[in-house]
Amino acid sequence: MDLIRIILAILLPPLGVFLQVGFAGAFWLNILLTLLGYIPGIIHAVWVIARR
């Protein structure tokens, strides 16, 4: 399941984080990072998924 989340995190970073943590603070932070730059959103999403 983590592999699917990582693939989704690369394609749509907020979706990968949402599947991992729901509507927690990490999800909203990831939306902000993705809007500011796609690469920071991907890095944060993969980090959140790998950490848990």
CSV table of C-alpha atoms in Angstrom, one decimal:
chain,number,residue,atom,x,y,z
A,1,MET,CA,0.0,0.0,0.0
A,2,ASP,CA,2.9,2.4,0.7
A,3,LEU,CA,4.1,1.9,-2.9
A,4,ILE,CA,0.7,3.1,-4.2
A,5,ARG,CA,0.8,6.1,-1.9
A,6,ILE,CA,4.3,7.0,-3.0
A,7,ILE,CA,3.2,6.8,-6.7
A,8,LEU,CA,0.2,9.0,-5.9
A,9,ALA,CA,2.5,11.4,-4.0
A,10,ILE,CA,4.6,11.8,-7.1
A,11,LEU,CA,1.6,12.4,-9.4
A,12,LEU,CA,-0.6,14.4,-6.9
A,13,PRO,CA,1.3,15.1,-3.7
A,14,PRO,CA,-1.8,16.2,-1.6
A,15,LEU,CA,-3.6,13.0,-2.5
A,16,GLY,CA,-0.8,10.9,-1.2
A,17,VAL,CA,-0.6,12.8,2.1
A,18,PHE,CA,-4.4,12.7,2.4
A,19,LEU,CA,-4.5,8.9,2.1
A,20,GLN,CA,-1.8,8.7,4.8
A,21,VAL,CA,-3.0,11.3,7.4
A,22,GLY,CA,-6.5,12.5,6.4
A,23,PHE,CA,-7.3,16.2,6.9
A,24,ALA,CA,-4.5,16.7,9.4
A,25,GLY,CA,-2.0,19.7,9.4
A,26,ALA,CA,0.4,17.8,7.2
A,27,PHE,CA,-2.3,17.7,4.4
A,28,TRP,CA,-2.8,21.5,4.5
A,29,LEU,CA,1.0,22.1,4.6
A,30,ASN,CA,1.4,19.9,1.6
A,31,ILE,CA,-1.3,21.8,-0.4
A,32,LEU,CA,0.6,25.0,0.4
A,33,LEU,CA,4.0,23.6,-0.6
A,34,THR,CA,2.5,22.2,-3.8
A,35,LEU,CA,1.0,25.5,-4.7
A,36,LEU,CA,4.4,27.2,-4.0
A,37,GLY,CA,6.3,24.6,-6.0
A,38,TYR,CA,5.5,21.1,-7.2
A,39,ILE,CA,8.9,19.7,-6.2
A,40,PRO,CA,8.6,20.8,-2.5
A,41,GLY,CA,5.2,19.2,-2.4
A,42,ILE,CA,6.5,15.9,-3.7
A,43,ILE,CA,9.4,15.9,-1.2
A,44,HIS,CA,7.1,16.6,1.7
A,45,ALA,CA,4.6,14.0,0.6
A,46,VAL,CA,7.2,11.2,0.3
A,47,TRP,CA,8.7,12.2,3.6
A,48,VAL,CA,5.2,12.0,5.3
A,49,ILE,CA,4.5,8.6,3.8
A,50,ALA,CA,8.0,7.2,4.6
A,51,ARG,CA,7.9,8.5,8.1
A,52,ARG,CA,4.7,6.7,9.1
